[in-house]
Tab-separated table of C-alpha atoms in Angstrom:
chain	number	residue	atom	x	y	z
A	6	MET	CA	0.000	0.000	0.000
A	7	THR	CA	2.904	2.372	0.677
A	8	ALA	CA	4.098	2.086	-2.911
A	9	LEU	CA	0.580	2.745	-4.176
A	10	LEU	CA	0.271	5.835	-1.983
A	11	VAL	CA	3.595	7.210	-3.202
A	12	TYR	CA	2.522	6.525	-6.786
A	13	GLN	CA	-0.782	8.363	-6.328
A	14	GLU	CA	0.862	11.312	-4.587
A	15	LEU	CA	3.465	11.646	-7.343
A	16	LEU	CA	0.738	11.526	-9.966
A	17	LEU	CA	-1.118	14.273	-8.138
A	18	LEU	CA	1.940	16.501	-7.772
A	19	ARG	CA	3.111	16.084	-11.357
A	20	SER	CA	-0.326	16.578	-12.860
A	21	GLN	CA	-0.718	19.958	-11.099
A	22	ARG	CA	-4.433	19.189	-10.810
A	23	TRP	CA	-4.048	19.918	-7.099
A	24	LEU	CA	-3.595	23.608	-7.876
A	25	PRO	CA	-7.281	24.633	-8.295
A	26	PRO	CA	-8.544	23.239	-4.963
A	27	VAL	CA	-5.462	24.415	-3.081
A	28	LEU	CA	-5.566	27.902	-4.588
A	29	LEU	CA	-9.291	28.132	-3.933
A	30	TYR	CA	-8.690	27.179	-0.299
A	31	ALA	CA	-5.874	29.729	-0.034
A	32	ALA	CA	-8.213	32.413	-1.379
A	33	PHE	CA	-10.876	31.299	1.089
A	34	LEU	CA	-8.409	31.737	3.945
A	35	ALA	CA	-7.240	35.122	2.643
A	36	VAL	CA	-10.831	36.391	2.624
A	37	GLY	CA	-11.916	35.022	5.991
A	38	VAL	CA	-8.811	35.000	8.189
A	39	GLN	CA	-7.534	38.402	9.222
A	40	ALA	CA	-4.592	39.172	11.471
A	41	GLY	CA	-5.786	39.773	15.029
A	42	SER	CA	-9.165	38.078	14.596
A	43	PRO	CA	-10.394	35.722	17.362
A	44	VAL	CA	-8.514	32.468	16.944
A	45	LEU	CA	-11.439	30.061	17.348
A	46	ASP	CA	-13.588	31.923	14.834
A	47	ALA	CA	-10.702	31.863	12.357
A	48	LEU	CA	-10.108	28.159	12.959
A	49	GLY	CA	-13.782	27.459	12.293
A	50	TRP	CA	-13.518	29.324	8.997
A	51	ALA	CA	-10.401	27.380	8.035
A	52	ALA	CA	-12.025	24.042	8.876
A	53	ALA	CA	-15.167	24.886	6.902
A	54	GLY	CA	-13.213	25.723	3.748
A	55	LEU	CA	-11.193	22.539	3.979
A	56	LEU	CA	-14.239	20.325	3.384
A	57	PRO	CA	-14.960	21.280	-0.255
A	58	ALA	CA	-11.224	21.366	-0.972
A	59	THR	CA	-10.934	17.784	0.282
A	60	ALA	CA	-13.909	16.613	-1.773
A	61	TRP	CA	-12.343	18.197	-4.857
A	62	LEU	CA	-8.973	16.561	-4.180
A	63	VAL	CA	-10.658	13.162	-3.800
A	64	ARG	CA	-12.338	13.579	-7.157
A	65	VAL	CA	-9.018	14.605	-8.708
A	66	CYS	CA	-7.139	11.603	-7.323
A	67	ALA	CA	-9.890	9.150	-8.238
A	68	THR	CA	-9.838	10.232	-11.882
A	69	GLN	CA	-6.242	11.314	-12.477
A	70	GLU	CA	-4.896	8.051	-13.934
A	71	PRO	CA	-5.233	7.467	-17.688
A	72	ALA	CA	-7.389	4.446	-18.471
A	73	ALA	CA	-4.444	2.283	-19.538
A	74	ALA	CA	-2.465	3.100	-16.391
A	75	ARG	CA	-5.513	2.446	-14.230
A	76	HIS	CA	-5.872	-1.039	-15.710
A	77	VAL	CA	-2.205	-1.785	-15.051
A	78	THR	CA	-2.431	-0.588	-11.437
A	79	ALA	CA	-5.614	-2.583	-10.859
A	80	ALA	CA	-4.050	-5.704	-12.353
A	81	ALA	CA	-0.993	-5.386	-10.123
A	82	ALA	CA	-2.680	-4.457	-6.829
A	83	GLY	CA	-6.364	-5.126	-7.333
A	84	PRO	CA	-9.059	-2.531	-8.193
A	85	ALA	CA	-10.108	-2.061	-4.559
A	86	ARG	CA	-6.598	-1.393	-3.263
A	87	ALA	CA	-5.817	0.861	-6.202
A	88	HIS	CA	-8.946	2.931	-5.574
A	89	LEU	CA	-8.321	3.044	-1.822
A	90	SER	CA	-4.816	4.383	-2.435
A	91	ALA	CA	-6.292	7.233	-4.486
A	92	LEU	CA	-8.728	8.106	-1.700
A	93	LEU	CA	-5.995	7.976	0.953
A	94	ALA	CA	-3.647	10.116	-1.154
A	95	ALA	CA	-6.304	12.804	-1.461
A	96	ALA	CA	-7.160	12.678	2.243
A	97	GLY	CA	-3.474	12.811	3.175
A	98	THR	CA	-2.905	15.839	0.967
A	99	ALA	CA	-5.909	17.581	2.507
A	100	ALA	CA	-4.672	16.715	6.007
A	101	VAL	CA	-1.322	18.366	5.300
A	102	LEU	CA	-3.192	21.388	3.982
A	103	GLY	CA	-5.286	21.505	7.148
A	104	CYS	CA	-2.230	21.309	9.406
A	105	ALA	CA	-0.587	24.171	7.545
A	106	ALA	CA	-3.759	26.252	7.714
A	107	THR	CA	-4.150	25.619	11.450
A	108	ALA	CA	-0.571	26.687	12.130
A	109	LEU	CA	-1.043	29.831	10.034
A	110	VAL	CA	-4.327	30.757	11.694
A	111	VAL	CA	-2.958	30.334	15.225
A	112	ALA	CA	0.142	32.353	14.307
A	113	VAL	CA	-1.737	35.382	12.966
A	114	SER	CA	-4.895	35.365	15.119
A	115	ASP	CA	-5.593	36.861	18.518
A	116	LEU	CA	-5.446	34.119	21.141
A	117	SER	CA	-8.691	35.153	22.764
A	118	GLY	CA	-12.390	34.644	22.370
A	119	ALA	CA	-14.797	36.928	20.565
A	120	GLY	CA	-14.713	40.427	22.018
A	121	ASN	CA	-11.455	39.637	23.845
A	122	ARG	CA	-13.533	38.191	26.683
A	123	ALA	CA	-11.210	35.319	27.590
A	124	ALA	CA	-7.760	34.107	26.642
A	125	VAL	CA	-7.452	30.886	24.649
A	126	PRO	CA	-4.325	28.809	25.402
A	127	PRO	CA	-2.425	28.192	22.155
A	128	GLY	CA	-2.166	24.468	22.787
A	129	GLN	CA	-5.925	24.155	23.165
A	130	ALA	CA	-6.485	26.270	20.068
A	131	VAL	CA	-4.162	24.085	17.986
A	132	SER	CA	-5.750	20.866	19.259
A	133	ALA	CA	-9.288	22.078	18.578
A	134	GLY	CA	-8.319	23.418	15.164
A	135	LEU	CA	-6.607	20.207	14.096
A	136	ALA	CA	-9.538	18.119	15.308
A	137	ALA	CA	-12.025	20.277	13.407
A	138	CYS	CA	-9.862	20.063	10.286
A	139	ALA	CA	-9.757	16.282	10.674
A	140	VAL	CA	-13.556	16.210	10.802
A	141	SER	CA	-13.722	18.314	7.642
A	142	VAL	CA	-11.170	16.130	5.846
A	143	LEU	CA	-13.027	12.944	6.717
A	144	THR	CA	-16.419	14.384	5.806
A	145	GLY	CA	-15.076	15.872	2.589
A	146	ALA	CA	-13.411	12.579	1.698
A	147	ALA	CA	-16.727	10.779	2.190
A	148	ALA	CA	-18.520	13.287	-0.027
A	149	GLY	CA	-15.863	13.017	-2.716
A	150	ALA	CA	-15.790	9.232	-2.639
A	151	LEU	CA	-19.552	9.037	-3.188
A	152	CYS	CA	-19.579	11.567	-6.033
A	153	THR	CA	-16.968	10.200	-8.413
A	154	ARG	CA	-16.010	6.904	-10.011
A	155	PRO	CA	-16.963	4.130	-9.604
A	156	LEU	CA	-20.344	5.557	-8.458
A	157	LEU	CA	-20.564	8.534	-10.850
A	158	HIS	CA	-18.706	8.745	-14.158
A	159	ALA	CA	-20.162	11.715	-16.056
A	160	ARG	CA	-17.885	14.678	-15.353
A	161	GLY	CA	-20.672	17.242	-15.196
A	162	TRP	CA	-22.878	15.254	-12.842
A	163	SER	CA	-19.883	14.358	-10.706
A	164	LEU	CA	-18.871	18.012	-10.306
A	165	VAL	CA	-22.418	19.097	-9.458
A	166	ALA	CA	-22.884	16.242	-7.002
A	167	THR	CA	-19.543	16.952	-5.311
A	168	ALA	CA	-20.359	20.643	-4.887
A	169	LEU	CA	-23.846	19.928	-3.533
A	170	ALA	CA	-22.595	17.216	-1.170
A	171	ALA	CA	-19.866	19.494	0.208
A	172	LEU	CA	-22.304	22.374	0.704
A	173	SER	CA	-24.864	20.099	2.352
A	174	ALA	CA	-22.240	18.728	4.736
A	175	LEU	CA	-21.520	22.274	5.916
A	176	VAL	CA	-25.099	23.435	6.474
A	177	THR	CA	-27.136	20.322	7.286
A	178	THR	CA	-28.055	19.785	10.911
A	179	GLY	CA	-26.465	16.588	12.192
A	180	SER	CA	-23.468	16.831	9.877
A	181	PRO	CA	-20.178	16.147	11.727
A	182	ALA	CA	-18.491	19.021	9.907
A	183	LYS	CA	-21.197	21.521	10.828
A	184	ALA	CA	-21.052	20.375	14.445
A	185	ALA	CA	-17.272	20.790	14.597
A	186	VAL	CA	-17.291	24.247	13.001
A	187	THR	CA	-20.226	25.392	15.127
A	188	GLY	CA	-18.421	24.163	18.241
A	189	LEU	CA	-15.433	26.380	17.469
A	190	VAL	CA	-17.548	29.451	16.766
A	191	THR	CA	-19.678	28.896	19.860
A	192	GLY	CA	-16.596	28.283	21.997
A	193	SER	CA	-15.174	31.596	20.833
A	194	ARG	CA	-17.883	33.425	22.746
A	195	THR	CA	-16.528	32.087	26.046
A	196	GLY	CA	-12.921	31.524	25.015
A	197	THR	CA	-13.309	27.750	25.385
A	198	ALA	CA	-11.740	25.413	22.834
A	199	HIS	CA	-13.869	22.281	22.754
A	200	LEU	CA	-12.501	19.137	21.103
A	201	PRO	CA	-15.140	17.789	18.662
A	202	LEU	CA	-14.711	14.169	19.694
A	203	LEU	CA	-18.230	13.001	18.813
A	204	PRO	CA	-18.191	14.680	15.373
A	205	LEU	CA	-14.738	13.181	14.798
A	206	ALA	CA	-16.011	9.695	15.556
A	207	ALA	CA	-19.056	10.199	13.319
A	208	ALA	CA	-16.932	11.578	10.477
A	209	SER	CA	-14.522	8.642	10.773
A	210	ALA	CA	-17.376	6.154	10.518
A	211	LEU	CA	-18.856	8.017	7.554
A	212	ALA	CA	-15.529	8.154	5.720
A	213	CYS	CA	-14.821	4.467	6.334
A	214	ALA	CA	-18.283	3.447	5.122
A	215	SER	CA	-18.030	5.604	2.002
A	216	ALA	CA	-14.551	4.331	1.162
A	217	ALA	CA	-15.640	0.737	1.724
A	218	LEU	CA	-18.604	1.170	-0.624
A	219	ALA	CA	-16.497	2.839	-3.316
A	220	CYS	CA	-13.750	0.206	-3.093
A	221	HIS	CA	-16.301	-2.620	-3.129
A	222	LEU	CA	-17.851	-1.256	-6.319
A	223	ALA	CA	-14.412	-0.725	-7.830
A	224	SER	CA	-13.596	-4.363	-7.137
A	225	ARG	CA	-16.862	-5.598	-8.661
A	226	ARG	CA	-16.757	-3.366	-11.718
A	227	GLY	CA	-13.046	-3.615	-12.500
A	228	ALA	CA	-10.450	-0.954	-13.229
A	229	ALA	CA	-12.725	1.094	-15.467
A	230	GLY	CA	-15.406	1.281	-12.798
A	231	ASP	CA	-18.040	0.630	-15.462
A	232	PRO	CA	-21.037	-1.433	-14.315
A	233	ALA	CA	-20.641	-3.530	-17.437
A	234	ALA	CA	-17.031	-4.401	-16.636
A	235	PRO	CA	-16.305	-7.926	-15.325
């Protein structure tokens, strides 16, 4: 699996298809994170923007191989393992992005709650920010896995479904990502950094179930992911 992950990451880096989601996320941070803003509010903003970026990266990694290369990879490692490596490569890239964003936000933000009512220890801020980013990565990975091959093949429908799934995950009540982001924003009012442990557990279960479904279908349908494939 390590070799497959390295292969997928190298494909992603060399293709430069990572640039649009990363640049979009950077622009999102530039708009919403200002120097001296309350740290928990800024961390909530950073975590929210990471979800659609992750879903986009998953779609990129799941479709980046040419058809011939995909067949070779599937023949060597199996369609399920090959597809899982693509999902893990995207999630790993998004996780690195989230860690960098958390460090940046904590460095430039005011370590206090909204209205400077209470100080927020930097360690607690980092922990809460990383946990919220993890929830967003896992939720975004689940959304991306369900909105691309082998479940959806048409590029237009896949893009629309990915965008709608990411937006729904941010605004729907009961979504782990919404709960994690809301927890940060609410905690900012009292200067309390709450770890979103329950949303993290729910997001982990959702991501695992989505990846399992996608890999199962990839195994049944073959490297092309076509329902007609053996």
